[in-house]
mmCIF file of C-alpha atoms in Angstrom:
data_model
loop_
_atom_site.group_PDB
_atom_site.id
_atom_site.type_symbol
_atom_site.label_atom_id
_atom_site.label_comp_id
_atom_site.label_asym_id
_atom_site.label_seq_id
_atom_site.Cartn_x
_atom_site.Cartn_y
_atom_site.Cartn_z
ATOM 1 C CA UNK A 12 -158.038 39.252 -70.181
ATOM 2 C CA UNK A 13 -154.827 37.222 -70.116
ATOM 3 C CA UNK A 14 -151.366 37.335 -70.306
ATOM 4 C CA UNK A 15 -151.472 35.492 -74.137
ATOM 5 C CA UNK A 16 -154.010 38.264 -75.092
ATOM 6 C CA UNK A 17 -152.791 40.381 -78.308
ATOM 7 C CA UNK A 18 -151.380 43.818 -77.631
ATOM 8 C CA UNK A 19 -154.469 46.518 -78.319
ATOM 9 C CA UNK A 20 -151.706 49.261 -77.225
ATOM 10 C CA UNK A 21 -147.948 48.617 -78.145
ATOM 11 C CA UNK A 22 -145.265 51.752 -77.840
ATOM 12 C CA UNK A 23 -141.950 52.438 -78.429
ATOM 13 C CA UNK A 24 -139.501 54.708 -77.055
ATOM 14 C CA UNK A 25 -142.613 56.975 -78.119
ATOM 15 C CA UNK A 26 -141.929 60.588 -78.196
ATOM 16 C CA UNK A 27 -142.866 63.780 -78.629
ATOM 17 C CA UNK A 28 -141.152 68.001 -78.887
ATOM 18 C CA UNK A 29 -142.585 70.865 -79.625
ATOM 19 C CA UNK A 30 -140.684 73.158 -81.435
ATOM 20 C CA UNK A 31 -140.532 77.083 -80.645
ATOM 21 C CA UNK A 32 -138.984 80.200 -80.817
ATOM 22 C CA UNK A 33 -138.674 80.012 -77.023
ATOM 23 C CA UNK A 34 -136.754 76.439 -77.882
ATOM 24 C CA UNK A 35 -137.410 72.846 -77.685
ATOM 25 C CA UNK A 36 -140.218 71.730 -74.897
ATOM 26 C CA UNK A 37 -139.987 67.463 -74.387
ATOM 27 C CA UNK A 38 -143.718 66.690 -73.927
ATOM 28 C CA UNK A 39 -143.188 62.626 -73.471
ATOM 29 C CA UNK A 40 -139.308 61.388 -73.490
ATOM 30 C CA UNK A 41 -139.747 57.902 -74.697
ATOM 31 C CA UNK A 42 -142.844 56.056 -73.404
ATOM 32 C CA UNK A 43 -143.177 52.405 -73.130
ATOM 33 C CA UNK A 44 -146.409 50.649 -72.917
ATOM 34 C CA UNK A 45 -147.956 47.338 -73.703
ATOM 35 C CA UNK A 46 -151.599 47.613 -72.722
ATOM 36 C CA UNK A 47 -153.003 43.679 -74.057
ATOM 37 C CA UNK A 48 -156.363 43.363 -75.584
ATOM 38 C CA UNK A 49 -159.615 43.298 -72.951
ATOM 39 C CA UNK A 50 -157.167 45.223 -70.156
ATOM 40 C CA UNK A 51 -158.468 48.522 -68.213
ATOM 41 C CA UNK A 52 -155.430 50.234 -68.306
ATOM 42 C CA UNK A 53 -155.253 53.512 -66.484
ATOM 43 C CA UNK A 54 -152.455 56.470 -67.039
ATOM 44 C CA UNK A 55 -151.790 58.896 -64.370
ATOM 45 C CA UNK A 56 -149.971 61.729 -63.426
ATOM 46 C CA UNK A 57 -150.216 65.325 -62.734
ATOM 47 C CA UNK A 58 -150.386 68.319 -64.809
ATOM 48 C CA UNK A 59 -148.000 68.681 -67.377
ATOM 49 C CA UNK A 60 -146.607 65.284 -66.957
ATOM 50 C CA UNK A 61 -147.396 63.928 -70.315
ATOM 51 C CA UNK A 62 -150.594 62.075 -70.697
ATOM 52 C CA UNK A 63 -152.472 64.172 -72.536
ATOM 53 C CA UNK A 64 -149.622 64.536 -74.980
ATOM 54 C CA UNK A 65 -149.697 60.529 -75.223
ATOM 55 C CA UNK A 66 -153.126 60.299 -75.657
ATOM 56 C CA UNK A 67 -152.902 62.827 -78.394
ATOM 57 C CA UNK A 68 -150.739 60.352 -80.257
ATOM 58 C CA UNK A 69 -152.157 57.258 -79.614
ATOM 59 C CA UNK A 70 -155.683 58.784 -80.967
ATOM 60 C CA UNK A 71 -153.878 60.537 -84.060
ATOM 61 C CA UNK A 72 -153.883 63.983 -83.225
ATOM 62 C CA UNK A 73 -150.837 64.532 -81.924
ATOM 63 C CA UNK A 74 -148.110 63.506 -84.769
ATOM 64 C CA UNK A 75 -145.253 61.740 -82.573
ATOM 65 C CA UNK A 76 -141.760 63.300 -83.186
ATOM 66 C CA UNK A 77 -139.567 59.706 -82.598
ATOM 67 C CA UNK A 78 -140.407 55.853 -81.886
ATOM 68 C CA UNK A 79 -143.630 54.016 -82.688
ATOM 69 C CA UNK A 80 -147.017 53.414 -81.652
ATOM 70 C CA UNK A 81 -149.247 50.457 -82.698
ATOM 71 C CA UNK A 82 -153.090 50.750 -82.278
ATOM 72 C CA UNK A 83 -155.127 47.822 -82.698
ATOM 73 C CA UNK A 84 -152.347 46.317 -85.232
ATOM 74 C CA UNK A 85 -152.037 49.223 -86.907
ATOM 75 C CA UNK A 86 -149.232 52.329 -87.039
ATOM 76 C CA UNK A 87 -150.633 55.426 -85.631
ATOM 77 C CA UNK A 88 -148.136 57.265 -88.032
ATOM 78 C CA UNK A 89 -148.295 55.383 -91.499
ATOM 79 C CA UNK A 90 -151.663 54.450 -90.662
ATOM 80 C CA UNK A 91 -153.517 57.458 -88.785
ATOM 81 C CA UNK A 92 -157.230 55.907 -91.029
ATOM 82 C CA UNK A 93 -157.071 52.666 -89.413
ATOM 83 C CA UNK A 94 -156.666 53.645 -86.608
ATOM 84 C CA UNK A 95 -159.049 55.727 -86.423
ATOM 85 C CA UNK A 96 -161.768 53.480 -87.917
ATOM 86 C CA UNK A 97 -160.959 50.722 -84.667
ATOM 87 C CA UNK A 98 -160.856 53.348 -81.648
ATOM 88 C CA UNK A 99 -163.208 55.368 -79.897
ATOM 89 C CA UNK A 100 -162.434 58.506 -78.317
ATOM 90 C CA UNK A 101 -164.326 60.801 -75.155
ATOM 91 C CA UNK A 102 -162.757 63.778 -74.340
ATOM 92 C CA UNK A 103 -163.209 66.173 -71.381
ATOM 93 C CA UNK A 104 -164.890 68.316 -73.261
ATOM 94 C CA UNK A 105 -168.412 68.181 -74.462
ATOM 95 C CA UNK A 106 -168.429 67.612 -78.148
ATOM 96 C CA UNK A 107 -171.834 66.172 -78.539
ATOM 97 C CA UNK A 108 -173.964 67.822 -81.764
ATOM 98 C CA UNK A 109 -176.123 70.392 -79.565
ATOM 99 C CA UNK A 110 -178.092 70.337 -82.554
ATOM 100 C CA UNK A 111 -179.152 66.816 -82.849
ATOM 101 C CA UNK A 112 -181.579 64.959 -80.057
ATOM 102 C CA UNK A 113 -180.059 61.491 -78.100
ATOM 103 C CA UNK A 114 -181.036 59.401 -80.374
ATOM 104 C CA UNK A 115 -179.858 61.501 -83.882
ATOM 105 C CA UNK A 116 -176.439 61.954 -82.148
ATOM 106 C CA UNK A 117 -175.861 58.040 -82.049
ATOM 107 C CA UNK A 118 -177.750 57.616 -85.631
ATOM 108 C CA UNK A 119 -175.377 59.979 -87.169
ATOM 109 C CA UNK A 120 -172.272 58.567 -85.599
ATOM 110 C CA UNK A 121 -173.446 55.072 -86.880
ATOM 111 C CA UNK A 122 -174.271 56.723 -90.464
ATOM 112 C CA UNK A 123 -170.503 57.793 -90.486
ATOM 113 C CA UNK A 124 -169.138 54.472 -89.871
ATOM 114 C CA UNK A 125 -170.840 53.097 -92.735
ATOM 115 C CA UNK A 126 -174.073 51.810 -91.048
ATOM 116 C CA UNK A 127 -177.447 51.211 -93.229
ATOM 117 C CA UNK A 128 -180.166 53.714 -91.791
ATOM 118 C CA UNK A 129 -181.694 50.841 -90.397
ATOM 119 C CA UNK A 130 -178.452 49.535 -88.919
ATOM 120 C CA UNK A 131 -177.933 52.859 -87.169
ATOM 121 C CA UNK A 132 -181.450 53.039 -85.568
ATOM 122 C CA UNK A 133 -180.989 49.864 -84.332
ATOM 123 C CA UNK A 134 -177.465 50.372 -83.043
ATOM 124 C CA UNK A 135 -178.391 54.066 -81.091
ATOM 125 C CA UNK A 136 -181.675 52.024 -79.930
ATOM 126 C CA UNK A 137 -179.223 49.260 -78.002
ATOM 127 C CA UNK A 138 -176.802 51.970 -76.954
ATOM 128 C CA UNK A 139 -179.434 54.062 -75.383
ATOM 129 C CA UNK A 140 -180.794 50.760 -73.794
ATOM 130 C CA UNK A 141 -177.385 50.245 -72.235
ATOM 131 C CA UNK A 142 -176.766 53.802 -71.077
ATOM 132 C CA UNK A 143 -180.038 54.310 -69.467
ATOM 133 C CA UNK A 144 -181.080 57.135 -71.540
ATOM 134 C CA UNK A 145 -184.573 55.580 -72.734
ATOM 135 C CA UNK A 146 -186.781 58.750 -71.481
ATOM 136 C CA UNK A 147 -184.354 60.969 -72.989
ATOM 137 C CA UNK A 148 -184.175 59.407 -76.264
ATOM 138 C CA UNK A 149 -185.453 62.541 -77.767
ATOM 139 C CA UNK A 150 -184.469 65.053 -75.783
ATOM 140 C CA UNK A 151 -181.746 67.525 -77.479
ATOM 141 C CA UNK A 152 -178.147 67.492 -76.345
ATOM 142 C CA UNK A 153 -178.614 70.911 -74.319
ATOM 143 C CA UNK A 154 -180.976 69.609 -72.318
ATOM 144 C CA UNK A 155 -179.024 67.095 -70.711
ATOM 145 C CA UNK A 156 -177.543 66.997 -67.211
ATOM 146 C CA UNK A 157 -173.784 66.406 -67.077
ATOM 147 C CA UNK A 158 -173.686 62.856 -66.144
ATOM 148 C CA UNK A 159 -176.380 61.996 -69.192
ATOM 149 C CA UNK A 160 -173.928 64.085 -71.784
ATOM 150 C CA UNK A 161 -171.213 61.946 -70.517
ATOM 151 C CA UNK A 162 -172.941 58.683 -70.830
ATOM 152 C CA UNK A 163 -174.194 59.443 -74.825
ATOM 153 C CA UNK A 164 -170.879 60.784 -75.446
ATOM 154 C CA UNK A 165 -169.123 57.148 -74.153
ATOM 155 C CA UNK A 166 -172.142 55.485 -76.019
ATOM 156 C CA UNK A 167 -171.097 57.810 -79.335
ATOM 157 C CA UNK A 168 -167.462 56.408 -78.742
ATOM 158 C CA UNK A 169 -169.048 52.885 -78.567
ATOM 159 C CA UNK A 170 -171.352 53.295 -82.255
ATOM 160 C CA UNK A 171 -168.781 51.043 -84.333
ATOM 161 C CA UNK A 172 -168.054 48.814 -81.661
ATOM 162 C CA UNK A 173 -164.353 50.177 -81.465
ATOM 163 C CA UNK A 174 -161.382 47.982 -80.547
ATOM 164 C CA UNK A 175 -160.023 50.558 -77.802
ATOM 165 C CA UNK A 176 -162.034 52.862 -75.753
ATOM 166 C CA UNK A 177 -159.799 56.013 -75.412
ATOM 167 C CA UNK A 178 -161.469 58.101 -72.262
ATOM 168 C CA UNK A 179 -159.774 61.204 -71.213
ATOM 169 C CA UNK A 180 -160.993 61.973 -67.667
ATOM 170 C CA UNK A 181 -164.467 60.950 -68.459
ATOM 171 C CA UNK A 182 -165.756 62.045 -64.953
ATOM 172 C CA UNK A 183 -164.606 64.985 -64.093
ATOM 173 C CA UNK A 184 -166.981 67.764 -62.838
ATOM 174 C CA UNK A 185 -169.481 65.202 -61.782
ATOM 175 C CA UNK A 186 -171.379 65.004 -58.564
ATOM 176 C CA UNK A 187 -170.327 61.677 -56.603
ATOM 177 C CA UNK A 188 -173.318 59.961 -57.411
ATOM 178 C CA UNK A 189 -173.122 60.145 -60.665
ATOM 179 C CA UNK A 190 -169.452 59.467 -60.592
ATOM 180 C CA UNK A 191 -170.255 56.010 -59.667
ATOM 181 C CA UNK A 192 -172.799 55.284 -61.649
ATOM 182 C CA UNK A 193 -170.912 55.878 -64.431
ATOM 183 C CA UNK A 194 -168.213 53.347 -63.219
ATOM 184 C CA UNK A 195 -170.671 51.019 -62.843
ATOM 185 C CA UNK A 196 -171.195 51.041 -66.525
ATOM 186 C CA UNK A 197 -167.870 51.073 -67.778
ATOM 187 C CA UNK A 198 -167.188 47.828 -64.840
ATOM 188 C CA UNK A 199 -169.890 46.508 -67.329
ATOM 189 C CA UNK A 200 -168.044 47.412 -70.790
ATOM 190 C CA UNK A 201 -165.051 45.805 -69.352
ATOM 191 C CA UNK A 202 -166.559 42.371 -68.205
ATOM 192 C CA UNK A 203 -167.889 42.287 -71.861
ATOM 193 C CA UNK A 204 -164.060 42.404 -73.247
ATOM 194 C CA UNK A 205 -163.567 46.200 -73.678
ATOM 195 C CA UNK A 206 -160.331 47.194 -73.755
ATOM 196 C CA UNK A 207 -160.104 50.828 -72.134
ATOM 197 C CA UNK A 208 -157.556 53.587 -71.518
ATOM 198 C CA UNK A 209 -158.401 55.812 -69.203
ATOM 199 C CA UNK A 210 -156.920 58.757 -67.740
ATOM 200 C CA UNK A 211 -157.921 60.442 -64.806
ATOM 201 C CA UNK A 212 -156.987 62.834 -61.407
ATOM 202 C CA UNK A 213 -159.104 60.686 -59.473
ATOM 203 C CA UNK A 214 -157.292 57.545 -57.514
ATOM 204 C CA UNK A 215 -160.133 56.022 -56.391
ATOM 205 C CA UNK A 216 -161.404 55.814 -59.568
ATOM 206 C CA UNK A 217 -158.272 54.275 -61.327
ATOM 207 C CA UNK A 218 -158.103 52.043 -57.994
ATOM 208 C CA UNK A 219 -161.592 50.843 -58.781
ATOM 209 C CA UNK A 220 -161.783 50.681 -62.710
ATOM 210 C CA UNK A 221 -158.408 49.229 -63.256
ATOM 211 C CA UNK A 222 -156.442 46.451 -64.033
ATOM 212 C CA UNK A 223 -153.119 47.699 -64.177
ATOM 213 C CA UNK A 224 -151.639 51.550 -64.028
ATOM 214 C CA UNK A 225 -148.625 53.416 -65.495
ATOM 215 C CA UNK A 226 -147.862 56.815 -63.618
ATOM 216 C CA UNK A 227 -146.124 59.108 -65.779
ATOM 217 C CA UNK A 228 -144.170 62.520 -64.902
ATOM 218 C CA UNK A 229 -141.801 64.845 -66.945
ATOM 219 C CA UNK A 230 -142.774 62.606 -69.743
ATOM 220 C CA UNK A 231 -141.657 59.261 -68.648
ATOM 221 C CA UNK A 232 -143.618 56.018 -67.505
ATOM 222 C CA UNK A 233 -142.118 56.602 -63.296
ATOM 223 C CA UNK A 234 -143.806 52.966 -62.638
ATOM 224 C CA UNK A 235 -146.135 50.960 -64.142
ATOM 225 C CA UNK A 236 -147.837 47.082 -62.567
ATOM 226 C CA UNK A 237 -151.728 46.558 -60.612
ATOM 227 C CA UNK A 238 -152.259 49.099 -57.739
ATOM 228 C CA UNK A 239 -150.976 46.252 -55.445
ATOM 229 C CA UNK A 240 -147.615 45.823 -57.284
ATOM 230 C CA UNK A 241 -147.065 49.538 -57.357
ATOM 231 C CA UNK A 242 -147.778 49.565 -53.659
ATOM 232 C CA UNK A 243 -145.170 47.338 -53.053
ATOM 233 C CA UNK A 244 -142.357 48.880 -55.901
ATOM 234 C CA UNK A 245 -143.188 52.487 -54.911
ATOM 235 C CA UNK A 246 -142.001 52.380 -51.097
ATOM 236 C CA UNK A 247 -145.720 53.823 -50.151
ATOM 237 C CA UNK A 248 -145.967 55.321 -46.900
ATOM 238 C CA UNK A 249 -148.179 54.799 -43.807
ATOM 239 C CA UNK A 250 -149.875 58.784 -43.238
ATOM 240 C CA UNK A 251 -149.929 58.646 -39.119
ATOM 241 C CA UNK A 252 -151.817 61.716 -38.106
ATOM 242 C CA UNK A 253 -152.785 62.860 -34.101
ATOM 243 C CA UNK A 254 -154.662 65.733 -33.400
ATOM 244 C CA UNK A 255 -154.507 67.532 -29.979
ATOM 245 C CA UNK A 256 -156.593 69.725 -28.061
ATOM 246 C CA UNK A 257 -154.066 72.096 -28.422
ATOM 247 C CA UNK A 258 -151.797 73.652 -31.464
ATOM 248 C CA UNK A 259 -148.665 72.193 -32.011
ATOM 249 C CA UNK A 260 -145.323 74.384 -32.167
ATOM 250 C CA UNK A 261 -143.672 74.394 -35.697
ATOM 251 C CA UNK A 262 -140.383 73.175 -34.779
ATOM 252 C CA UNK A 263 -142.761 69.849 -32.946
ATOM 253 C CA UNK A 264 -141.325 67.423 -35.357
ATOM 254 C CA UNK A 265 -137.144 68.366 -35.283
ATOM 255 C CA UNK A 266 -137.080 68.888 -31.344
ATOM 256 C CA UNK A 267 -138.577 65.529 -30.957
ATOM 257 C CA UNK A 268 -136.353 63.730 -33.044
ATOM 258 C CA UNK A 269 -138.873 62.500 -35.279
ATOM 259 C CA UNK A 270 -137.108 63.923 -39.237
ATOM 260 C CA UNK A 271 -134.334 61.911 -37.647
ATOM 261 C CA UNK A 272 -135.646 58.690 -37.958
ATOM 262 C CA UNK A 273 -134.860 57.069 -40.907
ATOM 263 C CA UNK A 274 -137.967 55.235 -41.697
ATOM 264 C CA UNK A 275 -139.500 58.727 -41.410
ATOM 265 C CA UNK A 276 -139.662 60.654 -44.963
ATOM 266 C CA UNK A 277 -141.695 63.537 -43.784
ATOM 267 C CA UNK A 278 -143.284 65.206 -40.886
ATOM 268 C CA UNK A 279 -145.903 67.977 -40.935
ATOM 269 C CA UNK A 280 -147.504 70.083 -38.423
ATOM 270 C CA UNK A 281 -151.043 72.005 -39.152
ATOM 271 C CA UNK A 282 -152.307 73.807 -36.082
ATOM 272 C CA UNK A 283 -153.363 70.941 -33.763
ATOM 273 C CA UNK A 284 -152.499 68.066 -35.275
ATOM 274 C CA UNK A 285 -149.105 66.561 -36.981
ATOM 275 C CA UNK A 286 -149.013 63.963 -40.362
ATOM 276 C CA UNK A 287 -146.024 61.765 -39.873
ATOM 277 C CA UNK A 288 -145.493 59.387 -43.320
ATOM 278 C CA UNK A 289 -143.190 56.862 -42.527
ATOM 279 C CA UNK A 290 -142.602 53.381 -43.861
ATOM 280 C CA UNK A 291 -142.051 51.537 -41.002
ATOM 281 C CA UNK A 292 -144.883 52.949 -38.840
ATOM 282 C CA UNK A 293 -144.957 50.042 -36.042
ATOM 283 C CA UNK A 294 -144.919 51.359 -32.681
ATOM 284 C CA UNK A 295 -145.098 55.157 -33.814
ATOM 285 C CA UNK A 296 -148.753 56.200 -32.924
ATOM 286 C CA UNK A 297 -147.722 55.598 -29.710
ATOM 287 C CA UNK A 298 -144.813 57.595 -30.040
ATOM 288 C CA UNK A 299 -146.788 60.409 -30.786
ATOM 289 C CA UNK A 300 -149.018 60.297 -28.025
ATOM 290 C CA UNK A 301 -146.033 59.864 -25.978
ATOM 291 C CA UNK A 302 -144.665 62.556 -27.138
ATOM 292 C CA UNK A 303 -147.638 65.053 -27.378
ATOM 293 C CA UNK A 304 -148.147 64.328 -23.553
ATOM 294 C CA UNK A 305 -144.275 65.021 -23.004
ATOM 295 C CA UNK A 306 -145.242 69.116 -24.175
ATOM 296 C CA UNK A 307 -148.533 68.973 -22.708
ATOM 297 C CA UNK A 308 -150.956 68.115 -25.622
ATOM 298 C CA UNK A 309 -153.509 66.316 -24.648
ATOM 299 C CA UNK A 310 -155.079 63.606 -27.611
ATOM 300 C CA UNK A 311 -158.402 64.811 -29.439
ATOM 301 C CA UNK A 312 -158.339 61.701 -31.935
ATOM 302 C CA UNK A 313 -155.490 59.655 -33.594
ATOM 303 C CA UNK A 314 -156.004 58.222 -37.435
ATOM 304 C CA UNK A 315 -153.178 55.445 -39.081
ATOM 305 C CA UNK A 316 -153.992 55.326 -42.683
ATOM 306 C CA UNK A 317 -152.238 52.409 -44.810
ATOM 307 C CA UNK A 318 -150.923 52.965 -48.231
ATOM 308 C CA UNK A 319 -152.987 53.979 -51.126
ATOM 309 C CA UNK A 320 -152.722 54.647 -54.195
ATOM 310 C CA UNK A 321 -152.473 58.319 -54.099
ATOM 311 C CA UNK A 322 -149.904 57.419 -51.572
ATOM 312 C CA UNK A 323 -148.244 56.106 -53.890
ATOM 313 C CA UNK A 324 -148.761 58.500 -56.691
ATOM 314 C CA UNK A 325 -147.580 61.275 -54.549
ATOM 315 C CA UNK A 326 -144.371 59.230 -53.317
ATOM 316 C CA UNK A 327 -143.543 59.003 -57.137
ATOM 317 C CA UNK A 328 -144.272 62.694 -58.218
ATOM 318 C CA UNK A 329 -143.897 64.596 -55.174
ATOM 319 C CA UNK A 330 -146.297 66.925 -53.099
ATOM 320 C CA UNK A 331 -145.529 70.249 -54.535
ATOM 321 C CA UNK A 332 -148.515 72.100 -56.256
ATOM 322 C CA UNK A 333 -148.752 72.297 -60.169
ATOM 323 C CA UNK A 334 -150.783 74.191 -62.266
#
């Protein structure tokens, strides 16, 4: 990928409002996003924030309300069939034929896109090459393990050999281990040119997979750049967290002066041990032990943890609890 490479994902002050009897609910309030050909682009953001609602349009489902979206050169409005034709699409849900065996799933997905019978075998016989799935080649769709549905339903997405990947928390409900095999693969896709949009609750796994990130709340892009650039934009916080032998009082943090501090945006006691995030923590582990010996606590083990990207995340959405 490089910064001459043609747009696969161009919007527009992109938007989108349901209508209701209740009144007017702004799902996405004018998204912006340039996402160039060959980049694994990931969008975040919590629940209710937007993305699925974005995804929705850039895929053709969702019908957008105001601005534009361009898909692989073509409208997503005035053009929902061409799109179509150059994107592939994984959702969260299983939508495999339960019917059909491996192999007849990719066949029939080929046979759709116009392939010659012979044309499809050989395409689902590649596909289940690449997937690992050659013992399971005819084994039906209900007897699959989670983590070999998800790989045949990314290999589905991949029959026509689609300009843009669309995956829609593609790992989710997955045992670790197959968690990371299944980045492993789509590392793979990516060093062969896919381009990829990928959405996901898991920051490790946009932290891995991806080039560059937009995080998106309330229905607006909040920041957008590589994990290291957001790092640096978002003001992420240092998480400096001691743990005593002994519980900490609840009022730890005020009578030692510490929500005073101005490089100090939040301070949090839990039984024996405090979290202090701060963005200037030089010099204030110390403090804490300092401190913590001042009342009487005496140091079980001490943890400094740099900024991350769900530090960041969490300094640009907040840490209250959604639905």
């Amino acid at each position: 990928m490089t910064d001459t490479a043609p747009a696969a994902i161009t919007t527009r002050d992109l938007r989108k409002t349901y209508r209701s009897a209740r009144g007017d609910v702004e799902a996405v309030r004018g998204v912006d996003l340039n996402v160039p050909s060959g980049e694994f682009f990931g969008l975040l953001g919590p629940n209710g924030a937007g993305k699925s609602t974005t995804i929705g349009m850039l895929t053709t489902l969702v019908a957008p309300t105001g601005g534009t979206a361009l898909v692989a050169g073509h409208d997503v409005a005035k053009d929902p069939v061409g799109v179509k034709r150059r994107i592939g699409v994984v959702t969260q849900t299983n939508t495999l034929d339960m019917q059909l065996t491996v192999a007849e799933n990719l066949e029939f997905r080929s046979r759709f896109f116009g392939l010659s019978a012979g044309q499809a075998r050989k395409r689902a016989a590649q596909l289940i090459d690449a997937f690992g799935l050659g013992d399971r080649r005819k084994a039906m769709a209900t007897q699959l393990s989670g983590g070999q549905a998800r790989r045949l339903m990314i290999a589905r997405a991949l029959v026509h050999k689609p300009e843009v990947l669309f995956l829609d928390e593609p790992t989710a409900a997955l045992d670790p281990q197959t968690r990371v095999n299944l980045w492993n693969i789509l590392q793979v896709l990516h060093d062969q040119g896919q381009t990829v949009l990928l959405t996901t609750h898991y920051m490790e796994e946009a932290e891995e997979l991806c080039d560059r990130i937009a995080v998106v709340d309330h229905g607006t892009v909040l920041a957008e750049g590589t994990v290291d650039e957001l790092k640096q934009d978002a003001g992420a916080e240092t998480v400096v967290t001691v743990r005593f032998e002994e519980q900490i009082k609840p009022d730890f943090p005020e009578r030692m002066g510490l929500t005073a501090r101005s490089s100090v945006s939040s301070a949090e006691t839990d039984g024996d041990q405090i979290r202090v995030f701060s963005s200037e923590p030089e010099g204030l582990l110390g403090d804490l032990v300092e401190m913590g010996t001042r009342e009487g606590l005496h140091v079980r083990d001490a943890t400094q943890t740099k900024p991350s990207l769900e530090t960041v995340f969490l300094a640009l959405t907040g840490r209250e609890y959604r639905e």
